[in-house]
Amino acid sequence: MSTAKFEVKGLVQGVGFRFFTVRIAKSLGLTGYAKNMIDGSVEVIASGDETAIQELFDFLQQGPERSYVEHCTFEYLDEECQFNGFSRL
């Protein structure tokens, strides 16, 4: 099991991006959260299988229909995080 931190920038707040992320992450069997940040970006922490994390990255680069993703990055974290489900904060 791995944990990754994503940073998504663009028009990603107020367009259903966190709901989209939760739905996709749950369908991939990931746990973690999606959180709006003060700078207008969305932070996503996801734990689970590395293949599922890569799939989530692919979805986050596209976003939901009303969003516009300018930039999406992720990095694996050294520590494993335990979450109970996937939520939006």
PDB file of N, CA and C in Angstrom:
ATOM      1  N   MET A   1       0.836  -1.174   0.000  1.00  0.00           N
ATOM      2  CA  MET A   1       0.000   0.000   0.000  1.00  0.00           C
ATOM      3  C   MET A   1       0.884   1.241   0.000  1.00  0.00           C
ATOM      4  N   SER A   2       0.480   2.245  -0.769  1.00  0.00           N
ATOM      5  CA  SER A   2       1.216   3.492  -0.896  1.00  0.00           C
ATOM      6  C   SER A   2       0.299   4.663  -0.596  1.00  0.00           C
ATOM      7  N   THR A   3       0.911   5.803  -0.287  1.00  0.00           N
ATOM      8  CA  THR A   3       0.166   7.042  -0.073  1.00  0.00           C
ATOM      9  C   THR A   3       0.779   8.123  -0.948  1.00  0.00           C
ATOM     10  N   ALA A   4      -0.072   8.877  -1.633  1.00  0.00           N
ATOM     11  CA  ALA A   4       0.396   9.944  -2.524  1.00  0.00           C
ATOM     12  C   ALA A   4      -0.331  11.241  -2.199  1.00  0.00           C
ATOM     13  N   LYS A   5       0.378  12.338  -2.433  1.00  0.00           N
ATOM     14  CA  LYS A   5      -0.192  13.674  -2.272  1.00  0.00           C
ATOM     15  C   LYS A   5      -0.266  14.320  -3.648  1.00  0.00           C
ATOM     16  N   PHE A   6      -1.453  14.781  -4.011  1.00  0.00           N
ATOM     17  CA  PHE A   6      -1.696  15.439  -5.290  1.00  0.00           C
ATOM     18  C   PHE A   6      -1.952  16.915  -5.050  1.00  0.00           C
ATOM     19  N   GLU A   7      -1.512  17.740  -5.980  1.00  0.00           N
ATOM     20  CA  GLU A   7      -1.851  19.154  -5.983  1.00  0.00           C
ATOM     21  C   GLU A   7      -2.434  19.470  -7.355  1.00  0.00           C
ATOM     22  N   VAL A   8      -3.671  19.963  -7.350  1.00  0.00           N
ATOM     23  CA  VAL A   8      -4.373  20.246  -8.601  1.00  0.00           C
ATOM     24  C   VAL A   8      -4.656  21.743  -8.656  1.00  0.00           C
ATOM     25  N   LYS A   9      -4.181  22.395  -9.720  1.00  0.00           N
ATOM     26  CA  LYS A   9      -4.369  23.837  -9.880  1.00  0.00           C
ATOM     27  C   LYS A   9      -5.177  24.125 -11.139  1.00  0.00           C
ATOM     28  N   GLY A  10      -5.873  25.241 -11.105  1.00  0.00           N
ATOM     29  CA  GLY A  10      -6.713  25.662 -12.225  1.00  0.00           C
ATOM     30  C   GLY A  10      -8.063  26.085 -11.680  1.00  0.00           C
ATOM     31  N   LEU A  11      -9.091  25.926 -12.491  1.00  0.00           N
ATOM     32  CA  LEU A  11     -10.461  26.195 -12.042  1.00  0.00           C
ATOM     33  C   LEU A  11     -10.976  24.895 -11.424  1.00  0.00           C
ATOM     34  N   VAL A  12     -10.655  24.702 -10.129  1.00  0.00           N
ATOM     35  CA  VAL A  12     -10.955  23.431  -9.477  1.00  0.00           C
ATOM     36  C   VAL A  12     -11.752  23.597  -8.186  1.00  0.00           C
ATOM     37  N   GLN A  13     -12.145  24.814  -7.860  1.00  0.00           N
ATOM     38  CA  GLN A  13     -13.009  25.034  -6.708  1.00  0.00           C
ATOM     39  C   GLN A  13     -14.339  25.598  -7.187  1.00  0.00           C
ATOM     40  N   GLY A  14     -15.411  25.132  -6.569  1.00  0.00           N
ATOM     41  CA  GLY A  14     -16.745  25.602  -6.935  1.00  0.00           C
ATOM     42  C   GLY A  14     -17.305  24.960  -8.186  1.00  0.00           C
ATOM     43  N   VAL A  15     -16.673  23.868  -8.632  1.00  0.00           N
ATOM     44  CA  VAL A  15     -17.111  23.195  -9.864  1.00  0.00           C
ATOM     45  C   VAL A  15     -17.351  21.700  -9.649  1.00  0.00           C
ATOM     46  N   GLY A  16     -17.428  21.263  -8.396  1.00  0.00           N
ATOM     47  CA  GLY A  16     -17.668  19.850  -8.103  1.00  0.00           C
ATOM     48  C   GLY A  16     -16.429  18.976  -8.144  1.00  0.00           C
ATOM     49  N   PHE A  17     -15.252  19.593  -8.085  1.00  0.00           N
ATOM     50  CA  PHE A  17     -14.017  18.816  -8.218  1.00  0.00           C
ATOM     51  C   PHE A  17     -13.823  17.827  -7.068  1.00  0.00           C
ATOM     52  N   ARG A  18     -14.111  18.260  -5.834  1.00  0.00           N
ATOM     53  CA  ARG A  18     -13.940  17.351  -4.703  1.00  0.00           C
ATOM     54  C   ARG A  18     -14.945  16.208  -4.749  1.00  0.00           C
ATOM     55  N   PHE A  19     -16.188  16.474  -5.117  1.00  0.00           N
ATOM     56  CA  PHE A  19     -17.183  15.404  -5.250  1.00  0.00           C
ATOM     57  C   PHE A  19     -16.731  14.404  -6.310  1.00  0.00           C
ATOM     58  N   PHE A  20     -16.251  14.912  -7.433  1.00  0.00           N
ATOM     59  CA  PHE A  20     -15.724  14.082  -8.509  1.00  0.00           C
ATOM     60  C   PHE A  20     -14.586  13.200  -7.985  1.00  0.00           C
ATOM     61  N   THR A  21     -13.663  13.815  -7.241  1.00  0.00           N
ATOM     62  CA  THR A  21     -12.507  13.092  -6.717  1.00  0.00           C
ATOM     63  C   THR A  21     -12.926  11.985  -5.762  1.00  0.00           C
ATOM     64  N   VAL A  22     -13.855  12.298  -4.867  1.00  0.00           N
ATOM     65  CA  VAL A  22     -14.333  11.288  -3.919  1.00  0.00           C
ATOM     66  C   VAL A  22     -14.963  10.113  -4.658  1.00  0.00           C
ATOM     67  N   ARG A  23     -15.801  10.409  -5.624  1.00  0.00           N
ATOM     68  CA  ARG A  23     -16.479   9.338  -6.383  1.00  0.00           C
ATOM     69  C   ARG A  23     -15.466   8.440  -7.090  1.00  0.00           C
ATOM     70  N   ILE A  24     -14.495   9.036  -7.767  1.00  0.00           N
ATOM     71  CA  ILE A  24     -13.494   8.262  -8.506  1.00  0.00           C
ATOM     72  C   ILE A  24     -12.615   7.463  -7.545  1.00  0.00           C
ATOM     73  N   ALA A  25     -12.139   8.130  -6.486  1.00  0.00           N
ATOM     74  CA  ALA A  25     -11.247   7.459  -5.528  1.00  0.00           C
ATOM     75  C   ALA A  25     -11.922   6.251  -4.883  1.00  0.00           C
ATOM     76  N   LYS A  26     -13.179   6.416  -4.487  1.00  0.00           N
ATOM     77  CA  LYS A  26     -13.917   5.295  -3.888  1.00  0.00           C
ATOM     78  C   LYS A  26     -14.059   4.155  -4.880  1.00  0.00           C
ATOM     79  N   SER A  27     -14.340   4.477  -6.135  1.00  0.00           N
ATOM     80  CA  SER A  27     -14.500   3.428  -7.151  1.00  0.00           C
ATOM     81  C   SER A  27     -13.195   2.676  -7.391  1.00  0.00           C
ATOM     82  N   LEU A  28     -12.061   3.324  -7.105  1.00  0.00           N
ATOM     83  CA  LEU A  28     -10.744   2.692  -7.272  1.00  0.00           C
ATOM     84  C   LEU A  28     -10.268   1.999  -6.000  1.00  0.00           C
ATOM     85  N   GLY A  29     -11.061   2.058  -4.948  1.00  0.00           N
ATOM     86  CA  GLY A  29     -10.703   1.413  -3.691  1.00  0.00           C
ATOM     87  C   GLY A  29      -9.676   2.176  -2.864  1.00  0.00           C
ATOM     88  N   LEU A  30      -9.563   3.479  -3.107  1.00  0.00           N
ATOM     89  CA  LEU A  30      -8.605   4.306  -2.372  1.00  0.00           C
ATOM     90  C   LEU A  30      -9.251   4.922  -1.136  1.00  0.00           C
ATOM     91  N   THR A  31      -8.430   5.275  -0.164  1.00  0.00           N
ATOM     92  CA  THR A  31      -8.879   6.019   0.998  1.00  0.00           C
ATOM     93  C   THR A  31      -8.110   7.329   1.049  1.00  0.00           C
ATOM     94  N   GLY A  32      -8.656   8.305   1.773  1.00  0.00           N
ATOM     95  CA  GLY A  32      -7.972   9.590   1.886  1.00  0.00           C
ATOM     96  C   GLY A  32      -8.949  10.739   1.894  1.00  0.00           C
ATOM     97  N   TYR A  33      -8.536  11.868   1.290  1.00  0.00           N
ATOM     98  CA  TYR A  33      -9.400  13.048   1.271  1.00  0.00           C
ATOM     99  C   TYR A  33      -9.038  13.984   0.124  1.00  0.00           C
ATOM    100  N   ALA A  34      -9.983  14.867  -0.181  1.00  0.00           N
ATOM    101  CA  ALA A  34      -9.791  15.974  -1.124  1.00  0.00           C
ATOM    102  C   ALA A  34     -10.155  17.252  -0.376  1.00  0.00           C
ATOM    103  N   LYS A  35      -9.281  18.259  -0.444  1.00  0.00           N
ATOM    104  CA  LYS A  35      -9.455  19.470   0.362  1.00  0.00           C
ATOM    105  C   LYS A  35      -9.166  20.714  -0.467  1.00  0.00           C
ATOM    106  N   ASN A  36     -10.084  21.703  -0.390  1.00  0.00           N
ATOM    107  CA  ASN A  36      -9.834  23.002  -1.000  1.00  0.00           C
ATOM    108  C   ASN A  36      -8.748  23.725  -0.217  1.00  0.00           C
ATOM    109  N   MET A  37      -7.819  24.335  -0.930  1.00  0.00           N
ATOM    110  CA  MET A  37      -6.746  25.084  -0.291  1.00  0.00           C
ATOM    111  C   MET A  37      -6.987  26.581  -0.469  1.00  0.00           C
ATOM    112  N   ILE A  38      -6.397  27.368   0.385  1.00  0.00           N
ATOM    113  CA  ILE A  38      -6.595  28.820   0.380  1.00  0.00           C
ATOM    114  C   ILE A  38      -6.141  29.466  -0.926  1.00  0.00           C
ATOM    115  N   ASP A  39      -5.167  28.870  -1.616  1.00  0.00           N
ATOM    116  CA  ASP A  39      -4.648  29.447  -2.864  1.00  0.00           C
ATOM    117  C   ASP A  39      -5.488  29.093  -4.090  1.00  0.00           C
ATOM    118  N   GLY A  40      -6.625  28.396  -3.883  1.00  0.00           N
ATOM    119  CA  GLY A  40      -7.508  28.040  -4.993  1.00  0.00           C
ATOM    120  C   GLY A  40      -7.264  26.663  -5.571  1.00  0.00           C
ATOM    121  N   SER A  41      -6.242  25.974  -5.084  1.00  0.00           N
ATOM    122  CA  SER A  41      -5.954  24.624  -5.555  1.00  0.00           C
ATOM    123  C   SER A  41      -6.734  23.597  -4.733  1.00  0.00           C
ATOM    124  N   VAL A  42      -6.638  22.348  -5.140  1.00  0.00           N
ATOM    125  CA  VAL A  42      -7.210  21.243  -4.372  1.00  0.00           C
ATOM    126  C   VAL A  42      -6.072  20.289  -4.022  1.00  0.00           C
ATOM    127  N   GLU A  43      -6.001  19.930  -2.740  1.00  0.00           N
ATOM    128  CA  GLU A  43      -5.040  18.936  -2.282  1.00  0.00           C
ATOM    129  C   GLU A  43      -5.767  17.614  -2.125  1.00  0.00           C
ATOM    130  N   VAL A  44      -5.146  16.547  -2.615  1.00  0.00           N
ATOM    131  CA  VAL A  44      -5.711  15.211  -2.489  1.00  0.00           C
ATOM    132  C   VAL A  44      -4.639  14.316  -1.873  1.00  0.00           C
ATOM    133  N   ILE A  45      -5.011  13.605  -0.828  1.00  0.00           N
ATOM    134  CA  ILE A  45      -4.160  12.576  -0.245  1.00  0.00           C
ATOM    135  C   ILE A  45      -4.888  11.261  -0.475  1.00  0.00           C
ATOM    136  N   ALA A  46      -4.200  10.304  -1.098  1.00  0.00           N
ATOM    137  CA  ALA A  46      -4.822   9.026  -1.417  1.00  0.00           C
ATOM    138  C   ALA A  46      -3.907   7.876  -1.020  1.00  0.00           C
ATOM    139  N   SER A  47      -4.499   6.865  -0.384  1.00  0.00           N
ATOM    140  CA  SER A  47      -3.769   5.665   0.018  1.00  0.00           C
ATOM    141  C   SER A  47      -4.402   4.455  -0.632  1.00  0.00           C
ATOM    142  N   GLY A  48      -3.532   3.541  -1.069  1.00  0.00           N
ATOM    143  CA  GLY A  48      -4.012   2.311  -1.681  1.00  0.00           C
ATOM    144  C   GLY A  48      -2.986   1.753  -2.638  1.00  0.00           C
ATOM    145  N   ASP A  49      -3.458   0.957  -3.547  1.00  0.00           N
ATOM    146  CA  ASP A  49      -2.621   0.316  -4.555  1.00  0.00           C
ATOM    147  C   ASP A  49      -2.008   1.359  -5.496  1.00  0.00           C
ATOM    148  N   GLU A  50      -0.749   1.179  -5.842  1.00  0.00           N
ATOM    149  CA  GLU A  50      -0.072   2.152  -6.725  1.00  0.00           C
ATOM    150  C   GLU A  50      -0.740   2.271  -8.088  1.00  0.00           C
ATOM    151  N   THR A  51      -1.266   1.182  -8.612  1.00  0.00           N
ATOM    152  CA  THR A  51      -1.962   1.237  -9.903  1.00  0.00           C
ATOM    153  C   THR A  51      -3.206   2.117  -9.790  1.00  0.00           C
ATOM    154  N   ALA A  52      -3.938   1.991  -8.688  1.00  0.00           N
ATOM    155  CA  ALA A  52      -5.130   2.818  -8.471  1.00  0.00           C
ATOM    156  C   ALA A  52      -4.745   4.283  -8.290  1.00  0.00           C
ATOM    157  N   ILE A  53      -3.629   4.538  -7.615  1.00  0.00           N
ATOM    158  CA  ILE A  53      -3.160   5.912  -7.446  1.00  0.00           C
ATOM    159  C   ILE A  53      -2.833   6.534  -8.798  1.00  0.00           C
ATOM    160  N   GLN A  54      -2.195   5.765  -9.671  1.00  0.00           N
ATOM    161  CA  GLN A  54      -1.881   6.261 -11.013  1.00  0.00           C
ATOM    162  C   GLN A  54      -3.162   6.528 -11.808  1.00  0.00           C
ATOM    163  N   GLU A  55      -4.153   5.655 -11.656  1.00  0.00           N
ATOM    164  CA  GLU A  55      -5.437   5.867 -12.329  1.00  0.00           C
ATOM    165  C   GLU A  55      -6.110   7.139 -11.817  1.00  0.00           C
ATOM    166  N   LEU A  56      -6.045   7.365 -10.507  1.00  0.00           N
ATOM    167  CA  LEU A  56      -6.618   8.591  -9.946  1.00  0.00           C
ATOM    168  C   LEU A  56      -5.927   9.809 -10.536  1.00  0.00           C
ATOM    169  N   PHE A  57      -4.609   9.766 -10.658  1.00  0.00           N
ATOM    170  CA  PHE A  57      -3.859  10.866 -11.259  1.00  0.00           C
ATOM    171  C   PHE A  57      -4.370  11.163 -12.666  1.00  0.00           C
ATOM    172  N   ASP A  58      -4.609  10.123 -13.454  1.00  0.00           N
ATOM    173  CA  ASP A  58      -5.136  10.311 -14.813  1.00  0.00           C
ATOM    174  C   ASP A  58      -6.485  11.029 -14.786  1.00  0.00           C
ATOM    175  N   PHE A  59      -7.375  10.624 -13.869  1.00  0.00           N
ATOM    176  CA  PHE A  59      -8.685  11.270 -13.749  1.00  0.00           C
ATOM    177  C   PHE A  59      -8.549  12.712 -13.280  1.00  0.00           C
ATOM    178  N   LEU A  60      -7.661  12.961 -12.302  1.00  0.00           N
ATOM    179  CA  LEU A  60      -7.504  14.315 -11.763  1.00  0.00           C
ATOM    180  C   LEU A  60      -6.975  15.286 -12.813  1.00  0.00           C
ATOM    181  N   GLN A  61      -6.184  14.803 -13.739  1.00  0.00           N
ATOM    182  CA  GLN A  61      -5.667  15.671 -14.800  1.00  0.00           C
ATOM    183  C   GLN A  61      -6.788  16.157 -15.714  1.00  0.00           C
ATOM    184  N   GLN A  62      -7.873  15.394 -15.800  1.00  0.00           N
ATOM    185  CA  GLN A  62      -9.018  15.767 -16.631  1.00  0.00           C
ATOM    186  C   GLN A  62     -10.044  16.566 -15.832  1.00  0.00           C
ATOM    187  N   GLY A  63     -10.355  16.109 -14.626  1.00  0.00           N
ATOM    188  CA  GLY A  63     -11.345  16.768 -13.786  1.00  0.00           C
ATOM    189  C   GLY A  63     -12.758  16.588 -14.308  1.00  0.00           C
ATOM    190  N   PRO A  64     -13.746  17.080 -13.546  1.00  0.00           N
ATOM    191  CA  PRO A  64     -15.128  17.019 -14.014  1.00  0.00           C
ATOM    192  C   PRO A  64     -15.364  18.036 -15.122  1.00  0.00           C
ATOM    193  N   GLU A  65     -16.503  17.940 -15.746  1.00  0.00           N
ATOM    194  CA  GLU A  65     -16.819  18.746 -16.934  1.00  0.00           C
ATOM    195  C   GLU A  65     -16.654  20.248 -16.733  1.00  0.00           C
ATOM    196  N   ARG A  66     -17.075  20.788 -15.607  1.00  0.00           N
ATOM    197  CA  ARG A  66     -17.049  22.247 -15.406  1.00  0.00           C
ATOM    198  C   ARG A  66     -15.686  22.770 -14.946  1.00  0.00           C
ATOM    199  N   SER A  67     -14.747  21.886 -14.697  1.00  0.00           N
ATOM    200  CA  SER A  67     -13.429  22.322 -14.213  1.00  0.00           C
ATOM    201  C   SER A  67     -12.467  22.575 -15.377  1.00  0.00           C
ATOM    202  N   TYR A  68     -11.360  23.219 -15.037  1.00  0.00           N
ATOM    203  CA  TYR A  68     -10.251  23.371 -15.976  1.00  0.00           C
ATOM    204  C   TYR A  68      -8.972  23.145 -15.177  1.00  0.00           C
ATOM    205  N   VAL A  69      -8.286  22.046 -15.464  1.00  0.00           N
ATOM    206  CA  VAL A  69      -7.063  21.697 -14.747  1.00  0.00           C
ATOM    207  C   VAL A  69      -5.875  22.256 -15.514  1.00  0.00           C
ATOM    208  N   GLU A  70      -5.188  23.202 -14.894  1.00  0.00           N
ATOM    209  CA  GLU A  70      -3.978  23.765 -15.497  1.00  0.00           C
ATOM    210  C   GLU A  70      -2.764  22.890 -15.226  1.00  0.00           C
ATOM    211  N   HIS A  71      -2.706  22.355 -14.008  1.00  0.00           N
ATOM    212  CA  HIS A  71      -1.518  21.624 -13.586  1.00  0.00           C
ATOM    213  C   HIS A  71      -1.896  20.638 -12.487  1.00  0.00           C
ATOM    214  N   CYS A  72      -1.415  19.420 -12.601  1.00  0.00           N
ATOM    215  CA  CYS A  72      -1.654  18.405 -11.580  1.00  0.00           C
ATOM    216  C   CYS A  72      -0.354  17.660 -11.335  1.00  0.00           C
ATOM    217  N   THR A  73       0.078  17.620 -10.092  1.00  0.00           N
ATOM    218  CA  THR A  73       1.294  16.898  -9.734  1.00  0.00           C
ATOM    219  C   THR A  73       0.989  15.941  -8.588  1.00  0.00           C
ATOM    220  N   PHE A  74       1.831  14.929  -8.456  1.00  0.00           N
ATOM    221  CA  PHE A  74       1.721  14.080  -7.272  1.00  0.00           C
ATOM    222  C   PHE A  74       3.082  13.529  -6.921  1.00  0.00           C
ATOM    223  N   GLU A  75       3.191  13.197  -5.645  1.00  0.00           N
ATOM    224  CA  GLU A  75       4.406  12.577  -5.136  1.00  0.00           C
ATOM    225  C   GLU A  75       4.006  11.534  -4.106  1.00  0.00           C
ATOM    226  N   TYR A  76       4.782  10.460  -4.063  1.00  0.00           N
ATOM    227  CA  TYR A  76       4.536   9.459  -3.039  1.00  0.00           C
ATOM    228  C   TYR A  76       5.125   9.948  -1.724  1.00  0.00           C
ATOM    229  N   LEU A  77       4.403   9.717  -0.646  1.00  0.00           N
ATOM    230  CA  LEU A  77       4.859  10.104   0.678  1.00  0.00           C
ATOM    231  C   LEU A  77       5.605   8.938   1.319  1.00  0.00           C
ATOM    232  N   ASP A  78       6.566   9.248   2.151  1.00  0.00           N
ATOM    233  CA  ASP A  78       7.347   8.210   2.819  1.00  0.00           C
ATOM    234  C   ASP A  78       6.517   7.436   3.830  1.00  0.00           C
ATOM    235  N   GLU A  79       5.610   8.137   4.489  1.00  0.00           N
ATOM    236  CA  GLU A  79       4.807   7.466   5.507  1.00  0.00           C
ATOM    237  C   GLU A  79       3.505   6.959   4.910  1.00  0.00           C
ATOM    238  N   GLU A  80       3.044   5.828   5.440  1.00  0.00           N
ATOM    239  CA  GLU A  80       1.745   5.317   5.036  1.00  0.00           C
ATOM    240  C   GLU A  80       0.696   5.961   5.925  1.00  0.00           C
ATOM    241  N   CYS A  81      -0.390   6.393   5.345  1.00  0.00           N
ATOM    242  CA  CYS A  81      -1.472   7.015   6.100  1.00  0.00           C
ATOM    243  C   CYS A  81      -2.678   6.078   6.099  1.00  0.00           C
ATOM    244  N   GLN A  82      -3.315   5.979   7.232  1.00  0.00           N
ATOM    245  CA  GLN A  82      -4.513   5.155   7.370  1.00  0.00           C
ATOM    246  C   GLN A  82      -5.732   6.065   7.428  1.00  0.00           C
ATOM    247  N   PHE A  83      -6.647   5.865   6.527  1.00  0.00           N
ATOM    248  CA  PHE A  83      -7.888   6.638   6.497  1.00  0.00           C
ATOM    249  C   PHE A  83      -9.081   5.691   6.543  1.00  0.00           C
ATOM    250  N   ASN A  84     -10.180   6.189   7.034  1.00  0.00           N
ATOM    251  CA  ASN A  84     -11.410   5.433   7.057  1.00  0.00           C
ATOM    252  C   ASN A  84     -12.290   5.953   5.919  1.00  0.00           C
ATOM    253  N   GLY A  85     -12.148   5.379   4.731  1.00  0.00           N
ATOM    254  CA  GLY A  85     -12.902   5.827   3.568  1.00  0.00           C
ATOM    255  C   GLY A  85     -12.230   6.984   2.867  1.00  0.00           C
ATOM    256  N   PHE A  86     -12.970   7.631   1.987  1.00  0.00           N
ATOM    257  CA  PHE A  86     -12.466   8.775   1.252  1.00  0.00           C
ATOM    258  C   PHE A  86     -13.454   9.911   1.428  1.00  0.00           C
ATOM    259  N   SER A  87     -12.979  11.079   1.835  1.00  0.00           N
ATOM    260  CA  SER A  87     -13.895  12.171   2.152  1.00  0.00           C
ATOM    261  C   SER A  87     -13.433  13.477   1.519  1.00  0.00           C
ATOM    262  N   ARG A  88     -14.324  14.451   1.549  1.00  0.00           N
ATOM    263  CA  ARG A  88     -13.950  15.799   1.116  1.00  0.00           C
ATOM    264  C   ARG A  88     -13.939  16.668   2.354  1.00  0.00           C
ATOM    265  N   LEU A  89     -12.926  17.475   2.457  1.00  0.00           N
ATOM    266  CA  LEU A  89     -12.792  18.342   3.627  1.00  0.00           C
ATOM    267  C   LEU A  89     -13.023  19.787   3.220  1.00  0.00           C
TER     268      LEU A  89
END
